[in-house]
Tab-separated table of C-alpha atoms and ligand atoms in Angstrom:
chain	number	residue	atom	x	y	z
A	1	MET	CA	81.279	293.448	-55.014
A	2	THR	CA	81.304	289.853	-53.784
A	3	ALA	CA	83.592	288.095	-51.252
A	4	PRO	CA	86.495	286.218	-52.792
A	5	SER	CA	86.202	282.458	-53.442
A	6	SER	CA	88.671	279.885	-52.056
A	7	GLN	CA	90.413	279.796	-55.412
A	8	GLN	CA	90.943	283.560	-55.077
A	9	GLU	CA	92.240	283.021	-51.532
A	10	THR	CA	94.899	280.555	-52.785
A	11	ARG	CA	95.728	282.978	-55.560
A	12	THR	CA	96.139	285.852	-53.029
A	13	SER	CA	98.353	283.761	-50.778
A	14	THR	CA	100.613	282.851	-53.673
A	15	ARG	CA	100.635	286.443	-54.869
A	16	VAL	CA	101.599	287.633	-51.387
A	17	ASP	CA	104.343	284.987	-51.126
A	18	VAL	CA	105.788	285.703	-54.487
A	19	ALA	CA	105.776	289.450	-53.727
A	20	ILE	CA	107.949	288.722	-50.671
A	21	GLN	CA	110.155	285.892	-51.863
A	22	GLY	CA	110.460	287.167	-55.368
A	23	ILE	CA	110.916	285.183	-58.535
A	24	ARG	CA	113.882	283.636	-60.291
A	25	LEU	CA	113.014	285.227	-63.565
A	26	LEU	CA	116.530	286.155	-64.541
A	27	ASP	CA	115.780	287.166	-68.066
A	28	ALA	CA	112.835	289.482	-67.414
A	29	PRO	CA	113.101	292.051	-70.248
A	30	LEU	CA	111.455	294.793	-68.192
A	31	THR	CA	113.048	295.570	-64.910
A	32	ARG	CA	113.143	298.557	-62.651
A	33	PRO	CA	116.523	298.422	-60.989
A	34	ASN	CA	116.171	301.388	-58.638
A	35	GLY	CA	114.408	304.769	-58.099
A	36	ALA	CA	111.385	306.008	-56.044
A	37	GLY	CA	108.992	303.563	-54.623
A	38	PRO	CA	109.308	299.712	-54.727
A	39	SER	CA	112.048	298.807	-57.154
A	40	ALA	CA	114.653	296.127	-58.061
A	41	ASP	CA	111.834	294.154	-59.616
A	42	GLY	CA	110.696	292.578	-62.847
A	43	HIS	CA	107.357	293.393	-64.442
A	44	VAL	CA	105.295	290.417	-65.393
A	45	LEU	CA	101.663	289.419	-66.080
A	46	LEU	CA	100.662	286.977	-63.295
A	47	ASP	CA	97.555	285.199	-64.614
A	48	GLY	CA	97.156	288.186	-66.943
A	49	VAL	CA	97.294	290.776	-64.253
A	50	GLY	CA	100.256	293.223	-63.978
A	51	ALA	CA	102.643	292.390	-61.101
A	52	ALA	CA	105.910	294.022	-60.025
A	53	ILE	CA	107.873	291.111	-58.490
A	54	PRO	CA	111.375	291.251	-56.877
A	55	LEU	CA	113.936	289.406	-58.872
A	56	ASP	CA	115.855	287.136	-56.496
A	57	PRO	CA	118.108	284.255	-57.569
A	58	ARG	CA	117.495	282.540	-54.222
A	59	SER	CA	113.690	282.458	-54.595
A	60	PRO	CA	111.898	279.105	-54.644
A	61	TYR	CA	109.697	280.482	-57.382
A	62	THR	CA	110.760	279.849	-60.939
A	63	VAL	CA	109.100	280.084	-64.302
A	64	ALA	CA	108.870	277.336	-66.933
A	65	GLY	CA	106.613	277.039	-69.989
A	66	GLY	CA	104.759	280.214	-68.894
A	67	LYS	CA	103.847	278.757	-65.502
A	68	LEU	CA	104.870	279.857	-62.047
A	69	LEU	CA	106.540	276.939	-60.206
A	70	LEU	CA	107.153	276.684	-56.451
A	71	ASP	CA	110.015	274.310	-55.699
A	72	GLY	CA	109.397	272.872	-59.138
A	73	ALA	CA	105.643	272.289	-58.671
A	74	ASP	CA	103.035	274.104	-60.743
A	75	THR	CA	101.215	276.766	-58.697
A	76	GLY	CA	98.501	277.060	-61.392
A	77	LEU	CA	99.330	280.651	-62.089
A	78	GLY	CA	100.549	281.686	-65.560
A	79	VAL	CA	103.435	284.120	-65.938
A	80	GLU	CA	104.271	286.237	-68.913
A	81	ALA	CA	107.166	288.649	-68.941
A	82	VAL	CA	106.354	292.199	-70.083
A	83	ALA	CA	108.285	293.045	-73.217
A	84	ARG	CA	110.804	295.853	-73.340
A	85	PRO	CA	108.877	298.831	-74.739
A	86	ARG	CA	109.842	300.345	-78.036
A	87	PHE	CA	110.010	303.881	-76.730
A	88	TYR	CA	113.098	302.988	-74.648
A	89	ASP	CA	115.100	302.997	-77.840
A	90	LEU	CA	114.110	306.538	-78.840
A	91	THR	CA	115.411	309.991	-77.802
A	92	THR	CA	113.561	313.186	-77.210
A	93	SER	CA	114.000	316.203	-79.491
A	94	ASP	CA	116.745	317.535	-77.190
A	95	GLY	CA	118.592	314.244	-77.504
A	96	THR	CA	117.731	312.645	-74.125
A	97	SER	CA	117.210	308.917	-74.017
A	98	MET	CA	113.464	308.437	-73.386
A	99	GLU	CA	114.308	305.542	-71.037
A	100	MET	CA	115.965	308.125	-68.804
A	101	VAL	CA	112.796	310.277	-68.721
A	102	ALA	CA	110.020	307.758	-67.833
A	103	ARG	CA	109.716	303.927	-67.403
A	104	LEU	CA	107.071	301.473	-68.291
A	105	HIS	CA	105.566	299.906	-65.109
A	106	ALA	CA	103.588	296.716	-65.243
A	107	ALA	CA	102.152	296.332	-68.757
A	108	ASP	CA	100.645	299.704	-69.592
A	109	VAL	CA	101.576	302.340	-67.009
A	110	LEU	CA	104.072	305.133	-67.803
A	111	ALA	CA	105.823	306.357	-64.706
A	112	THR	CA	108.173	309.241	-64.166
A	113	THR	CA	109.836	310.927	-61.278
A	114	VAL	CA	109.759	314.496	-62.498
A	115	VAL	CA	112.377	315.632	-59.965
A	116	GLN	CA	114.758	312.892	-58.950
A	117	THR	CA	116.177	314.718	-55.870
A	118	CYS	CA	114.608	315.005	-52.471
A	119	MET	CA	115.168	317.658	-49.795
A	120	ARG	CA	115.053	314.830	-47.267
A	121	TYR	CA	117.850	312.717	-48.794
A	122	ASP	CA	120.413	313.502	-46.117
A	123	PRO	CA	120.889	310.145	-44.362
A	124	SER	CA	119.625	311.671	-41.119
A	125	ASP	CA	116.285	312.583	-42.762
A	126	ARG	CA	115.902	310.089	-45.540
A	127	CYS	CA	113.127	307.446	-45.606
A	128	ARG	CA	115.181	304.310	-44.821
A	129	PHE	CA	113.448	302.280	-47.600
A	130	CYS	CA	114.018	304.908	-50.308
A	131	ALA	CA	116.507	304.950	-53.105
A	132	ILE	CA	115.229	307.965	-55.068
A	133	GLU	CA	118.620	309.429	-55.932
A	134	GLN	CA	120.397	306.163	-56.665
A	135	SER	CA	119.361	306.052	-60.334
A	136	LEU	CA	120.629	309.586	-60.645
A	137	GLU	CA	124.031	308.736	-59.130
A	138	GLN	CA	124.198	305.814	-61.558
A	139	GLY	CA	123.460	308.042	-64.523
A	140	THR	CA	120.345	306.188	-65.546
A	141	THR	CA	118.026	309.138	-65.275
A	142	VAL	CA	118.082	312.968	-65.364
A	143	ALA	CA	117.551	315.081	-62.226
A	144	VAL	CA	114.729	317.300	-63.560
A	145	LYS	CA	112.610	316.242	-66.459
A	146	THR	CA	111.124	319.054	-68.491
A	147	PRO	CA	107.387	319.154	-69.383
A	148	GLN	CA	108.455	318.967	-73.097
A	149	GLN	CA	110.511	315.837	-72.547
A	150	ILE	CA	107.768	314.130	-70.584
A	151	ALA	CA	105.110	315.050	-73.196
A	152	GLU	CA	107.274	313.605	-75.983
A	153	VAL	CA	107.920	310.364	-74.113
A	154	ALA	CA	104.205	310.048	-73.209
A	155	GLN	CA	103.204	310.418	-76.910
A	156	ALA	CA	105.731	307.786	-77.950
A	157	ALA	CA	104.773	305.374	-75.176
A	158	HIS	CA	101.122	305.840	-75.951
A	159	ASP	CA	101.563	305.417	-79.743
A	160	LEU	CA	104.157	302.623	-79.794
A	161	ASP	CA	103.506	300.620	-76.606
A	162	GLY	CA	99.874	301.216	-75.799
A	163	VAL	CA	100.372	302.980	-72.443
A	164	ARG	CA	96.900	303.585	-70.916
A	165	GLN	CA	97.651	305.664	-67.846
A	166	MET	CA	100.449	307.668	-66.349
A	167	VAL	CA	102.017	308.171	-62.912
A	168	MET	CA	104.093	311.271	-62.065
A	169	THR	CA	105.823	311.394	-58.776
A	170	THR	CA	108.412	313.776	-57.429
A	171	GLY	CA	111.133	314.017	-54.839
A	172	THR	CA	110.113	316.670	-52.241
A	173	SER	CA	111.292	320.176	-52.994
A	174	ARG	CA	112.048	322.847	-50.450
A	175	GLY	CA	109.351	325.221	-51.760
A	176	ARG	CA	105.947	325.435	-49.961
A	177	ASP	CA	104.332	323.683	-52.928
A	178	ARG	CA	106.533	320.616	-52.247
A	179	GLY	CA	107.011	320.230	-56.022
A	180	ALA	CA	103.371	320.712	-57.061
A	181	THR	CA	104.037	323.607	-59.457
A	182	HIS	CA	106.519	321.635	-61.613
A	183	LEU	CA	104.250	318.591	-61.543
A	184	ALA	CA	101.289	320.650	-62.717
A	185	ARG	CA	103.386	321.999	-65.651
A	186	CYS	CA	104.303	318.386	-66.592
A	187	VAL	CA	100.626	317.254	-66.371
A	188	ARG	CA	99.524	320.187	-68.550
A	189	ALA	CA	102.138	319.371	-71.182
A	190	VAL	CA	101.076	315.747	-71.396
A	191	ARG	CA	97.348	316.627	-71.538
A	192	GLU	CA	98.051	319.017	-74.434
A	193	VAL	CA	99.246	316.123	-76.586
A	194	LEU	CA	97.168	313.357	-75.066
A	195	PRO	CA	94.000	314.932	-73.689
A	196	ASP	CA	92.451	311.559	-72.795
A	197	LEU	CA	95.429	309.909	-71.018
A	198	PRO	CA	94.514	309.574	-67.264
A	199	ILE	CA	97.268	310.915	-65.052
A	200	GLN	CA	97.931	310.436	-61.358
A	201	VAL	CA	100.208	312.778	-59.408
A	202	GLN	CA	102.070	311.824	-56.214
A	203	ILE	CA	103.147	314.411	-53.718
A	204	GLU	CA	103.752	315.123	-50.056
A	205	PRO	CA	101.034	317.327	-48.427
A	206	PRO	CA	101.690	320.751	-49.907
A	207	GLY	CA	102.023	323.642	-47.492
A	208	ASP	CA	99.345	325.504	-49.430
A	209	LEU	CA	96.398	323.184	-50.044
A	210	ALA	CA	95.447	325.273	-53.133
A	211	SER	CA	98.227	323.335	-54.920
A	212	ILE	CA	95.836	320.341	-54.876
A	213	THR	CA	93.256	322.269	-57.005
A	214	GLU	CA	96.175	323.481	-59.209
A	215	LEU	CA	97.049	319.831	-59.942
A	216	TYR	CA	93.466	318.930	-60.712
A	217	GLU	CA	93.004	321.956	-63.018
A	218	ALA	CA	96.174	320.999	-64.877
A	219	GLY	CA	94.438	317.750	-65.742
A	220	ALA	CA	95.491	315.153	-63.132
A	221	ARG	CA	92.555	312.924	-62.250
A	222	SER	CA	93.945	310.905	-59.302
A	223	ILE	CA	96.377	311.867	-56.618
A	224	GLY	CA	98.517	309.874	-54.212
A	225	ILE	CA	99.608	311.545	-50.938
A	226	HIS	CA	101.766	308.816	-49.398
A	227	VAL	CA	102.189	308.480	-45.680
A	228	GLU	CA	103.554	304.850	-45.577
A	229	SER	CA	102.558	304.494	-41.907
A	230	MET	CA	100.142	306.222	-39.530
A	231	ASP	CA	102.049	305.155	-36.473
A	232	ASP	CA	104.137	308.078	-35.272
A	233	ASP	CA	106.736	305.851	-33.644
A	234	VAL	CA	107.188	303.949	-36.835
A	235	ARG	CA	107.313	307.226	-38.877
A	236	ARG	CA	110.046	308.661	-36.697
A	237	ARG	CA	112.070	305.499	-36.978
A	238	TRP	CA	111.712	304.830	-40.673
A	239	MET	CA	110.984	308.322	-42.118
A	240	PRO	CA	112.607	310.860	-39.792
A	241	GLY	CA	112.293	313.683	-42.326
A	242	LYS	CA	108.721	313.024	-43.372
A	243	ALA	CA	107.754	312.326	-39.753
A	244	THR	CA	108.183	316.072	-39.101
A	245	VAL	CA	105.001	316.623	-41.105
A	246	PRO	CA	102.277	315.927	-38.512
A	247	LEU	CA	99.678	313.273	-39.430
A	248	ASP	CA	96.994	316.011	-39.156
A	249	GLU	CA	98.610	317.736	-42.136
A	250	TYR	CA	98.222	314.558	-44.019
A	251	ARG	CA	94.583	314.303	-42.931
A	252	ALA	CA	93.907	317.886	-44.054
A	253	ALA	CA	95.508	317.175	-47.411
A	254	TRP	CA	93.647	313.913	-47.921
A	255	ARG	CA	90.294	315.659	-47.088
A	256	GLU	CA	91.064	318.449	-49.505
A	257	ALA	CA	92.172	316.011	-52.173
A	258	VAL	CA	88.913	314.015	-51.816
A	259	ARG	CA	86.921	317.265	-52.100
A	260	VAL	CA	88.788	318.216	-55.304
A	261	PHE	CA	89.516	314.880	-57.021
A	262	GLY	CA	86.520	312.904	-55.616
A	263	HIS	CA	85.852	309.858	-53.443
A	264	ASN	CA	88.260	307.012	-54.274
A	265	GLN	CA	90.504	309.144	-56.488
A	266	VAL	CA	92.943	309.687	-53.701
A	267	SER	CA	95.311	307.058	-52.381
A	268	THR	CA	98.172	306.539	-50.018
A	269	TYR	CA	100.777	303.826	-49.525
A	270	LEU	CA	100.715	301.823	-46.309
A	271	LEU	CA	103.740	299.579	-45.931
A	272	VAL	CA	103.508	296.257	-44.083
A	273	GLY	CA	106.657	295.196	-42.310
A	274	LEU	CA	107.845	298.430	-40.596
A	275	GLY	CA	107.099	297.004	-37.181
A	276	GLU	CA	103.606	298.361	-36.880
A	277	ASP	CA	100.927	296.270	-35.081
A	278	ALA	CA	98.758	294.565	-37.682
A	279	ASP	CA	95.504	295.494	-35.998
A	280	GLU	CA	96.591	299.133	-35.782
A	281	LEU	CA	97.546	299.096	-39.428
A	282	VAL	CA	94.133	297.805	-40.421
A	283	ALA	CA	92.484	300.397	-38.148
A	284	ALA	CA	94.523	303.137	-39.907
A	285	ALA	CA	93.422	301.827	-43.315
A	286	THR	CA	89.816	301.866	-42.139
A	287	GLU	CA	90.127	305.538	-41.129
A	288	LEU	CA	91.435	306.238	-44.609
A	289	ILE	CA	88.670	304.299	-46.295
A	290	ASP	CA	86.094	306.266	-44.261
A	291	MET	CA	87.627	309.436	-45.636
A	292	GLY	CA	87.347	308.139	-49.215
A	293	VAL	CA	91.117	307.495	-49.491
A	294	TYR	CA	92.342	304.165	-50.865
A	295	PRO	CA	95.050	302.630	-48.673
A	296	PHE	CA	97.433	300.864	-51.075
A	297	VAL	CA	98.857	298.070	-48.914
A	298	VAL	CA	102.315	297.015	-50.050
A	299	PRO	CA	104.950	294.797	-48.381
A	300	PHE	CA	108.165	296.549	-47.345
A	301	ARG	CA	110.997	295.426	-49.621
A	302	PRO	CA	114.545	295.309	-48.372
A	303	LEU	CA	116.371	296.843	-51.369
A	304	ALA	CA	120.150	297.090	-51.842
A	305	GLY	CA	121.249	300.714	-51.628
A	306	THR	CA	118.652	301.741	-49.010
A	307	LEU	CA	119.602	302.479	-45.381
A	308	ALA	CA	117.012	299.782	-44.312
A	309	THR	CA	119.119	297.105	-46.043
A	310	ASP	CA	122.651	298.315	-46.006
A	311	VAL	CA	122.699	299.687	-42.465
A	312	ASP	CA	119.685	298.231	-40.606
A	313	ARG	CA	119.584	294.775	-42.286
A	314	ALA	CA	115.789	295.022	-41.931
A	315	PRO	CA	114.089	291.729	-42.958
A	316	ALA	CA	111.173	291.362	-45.292
A	317	PRO	CA	107.804	291.093	-43.617
A	318	SER	CA	106.258	287.701	-42.945
A	319	ARG	CA	103.869	286.219	-45.407
A	320	ARG	CA	101.320	285.827	-42.597
A	321	ASP	CA	101.354	289.561	-41.744
A	322	VAL	CA	101.125	290.711	-45.324
A	323	GLY	CA	98.357	288.196	-46.141
A	324	SER	CA	96.344	289.002	-43.043
A	325	VAL	CA	96.577	292.782	-43.454
A	326	THR	CA	95.821	292.545	-47.286
A	327	VAL	CA	92.785	290.327	-46.773
A	328	ARG	CA	91.319	292.570	-43.964
A	329	VAL	CA	91.918	295.845	-45.742
A	330	ALA	CA	90.545	294.421	-49.000
A	331	ALA	CA	87.344	293.358	-47.044
A	332	ALA	CA	86.964	296.922	-45.710
A	333	LEU	CA	87.443	298.351	-49.209
A	334	ARG	CA	84.858	296.047	-50.615
A	335	ARG	CA	82.359	296.966	-47.888
A	336	ALA	CA	82.960	300.574	-48.802
A	337	GLY	CA	82.521	299.885	-52.517
A	338	MET	CA	86.031	301.066	-53.275
A	339	ALA	CA	88.167	299.311	-55.909
A	340	GLY	CA	91.590	300.357	-57.122
A	341	SER	CA	90.488	299.734	-60.695
A	342	ASP	CA	87.959	302.546	-60.234
A	343	GLN	CA	90.712	305.102	-59.810
A	344	ALA	CA	91.475	306.950	-63.030
A	345	ALA	CA	95.191	306.326	-62.784
A	346	GLY	CA	98.020	305.578	-60.404
A	347	CYS	CA	99.288	302.732	-58.284
A	348	ALA	CA	95.856	301.727	-57.000
A	349	ALA	CA	94.547	301.630	-60.589
A	350	CYS	CA	97.669	299.646	-61.657
A	351	GLY	CA	97.733	297.340	-58.602
A	352	ALA	CA	101.001	295.618	-59.517
A	353	CYS	CA	102.757	296.280	-56.278
A	354	SER	CA	99.995	295.019	-54.011
A	355	ALA	CA	97.844	291.864	-53.670
A	356	LEU	CA	94.707	293.871	-52.887
A	357	SER	CA	93.361	293.389	-56.433
A	358	CYS	CA	93.402	289.607	-56.010
A	359	GLU	CA	90.910	290.172	-53.265
A	360	GLY	CA	88.532	292.161	-55.448
A	361	ALA	CA	89.678	295.510	-54.090
B	401	SF4	S1	101.667	299.907	-58.464
B	401	SF4	FE1	102.609	301.941	-58.812
B	401	SF4	S2	104.860	301.653	-58.453
B	401	SF4	FE2	103.896	299.554	-58.625
B	401	SF4	S3	104.158	299.008	-60.822
B	401	SF4	FE3	102.147	299.966	-60.597
B	401	SF4	S4	102.453	302.185	-61.044
B	401	SF4	FE4	104.429	301.288	-60.651
C-alpha cells in the first residue's frame, strides 16, 4: 500500500468536512432517520464510494448537476444519491414490511438490528450518543426480528437490489451471551438461503467467549466488538452502562475474536469528539492494530433524540481533530497492511461512515 497523494489529501479533508457539516441533499431517496450507530443521514456515492452523510439544511455543502458544491463552488467531487431499494416495498411471509426488518446502508450493504432493545437503555446507563430504541418508539421497526424474516429480506435485497454484504447488530441483552445466541440463529438462517453472502456480526464482549466461536460457526466472517473509546474517563462520562465492562474484557474478546475470525476480520468503532486527547486516541488505535483489530474511526454526530444532543448539547468534533486522527490512524493501518476493504463484511468493509478509506486504509 502506498501513501496517499496530495489529491487524496484534499479528498480526505473534504470527506471529513462533509461528514461533520453534512450536506443539503434534501431529496436523498435513501435515508436512515434513526436507530443504532450513526444515523439521521443520507446515503450517497461520493466520487463512486459509498458515504453516509448527515442531512443538514444549514450545511454549506449542496449538490448540483451531480457535483458537490461548497458555498456554491465545485469541490471536484461527484455525488450520486443511492436509490430507494425495491425490497422496501415488499413484505415478509408473515406480513411484516421488509423495510422494518432491515435497511440498505450505503449502496450495497444490508443492515439489521436483530434486537432493537438494549438492557442499558435506562437514561442513567445509556450511551449518550445512542438512539437504538427511537425507531421502535416511532413504530418504524420491530423489536425482535426472527431468523426467518431476516433470511427472507436478505434474499429479496440480494436478488432485487444487488446487496453484497450484510451487517447484523443487536442491542445488548441481559443474558451472559449478550445476544450472541439470537444473532447466531439469524446468521445461520441467512447462510442457508445465501451461502456466499458475507456477514458481519456486532456485539458487546460476551460473558462466555465461546459465543465468538458459535458466531463464526454459524457463518459470520467478520465481527465488530465496539468500544467507542479506550479512555475510561470518557467511557464513564459517555457510556456509563458499557463502561462497567472493563477494558480488559474487551481486550480478551478482541484477542479471542482475532484467533477465531482471523487477523483484520475484527473491528471496533473509535469515536472522535468525545473529549479524548487526540494523541491518546491514536495510541489506542495503534494498540488495536497491533492486535489485528481494525479501529473504525468515526466522528461523533450530535443527533436529535440522543442524550448527547437533547440534554448535553454536545457539539460536533472539529474538522481538524477528525482529520488529524483519521490521517494518523490510516497511516498506522497502512504500515500494518490492514485495509477495511479486506474485511469480509461490516462497517470497515463498507467504509461509508469514516474517511479512513480515502486514505487507502
Ligand atoms: S459504515 Fe456501517 S453503519 Fe455506516 S453505512 Fe456502512 S454499514 Fe452502515
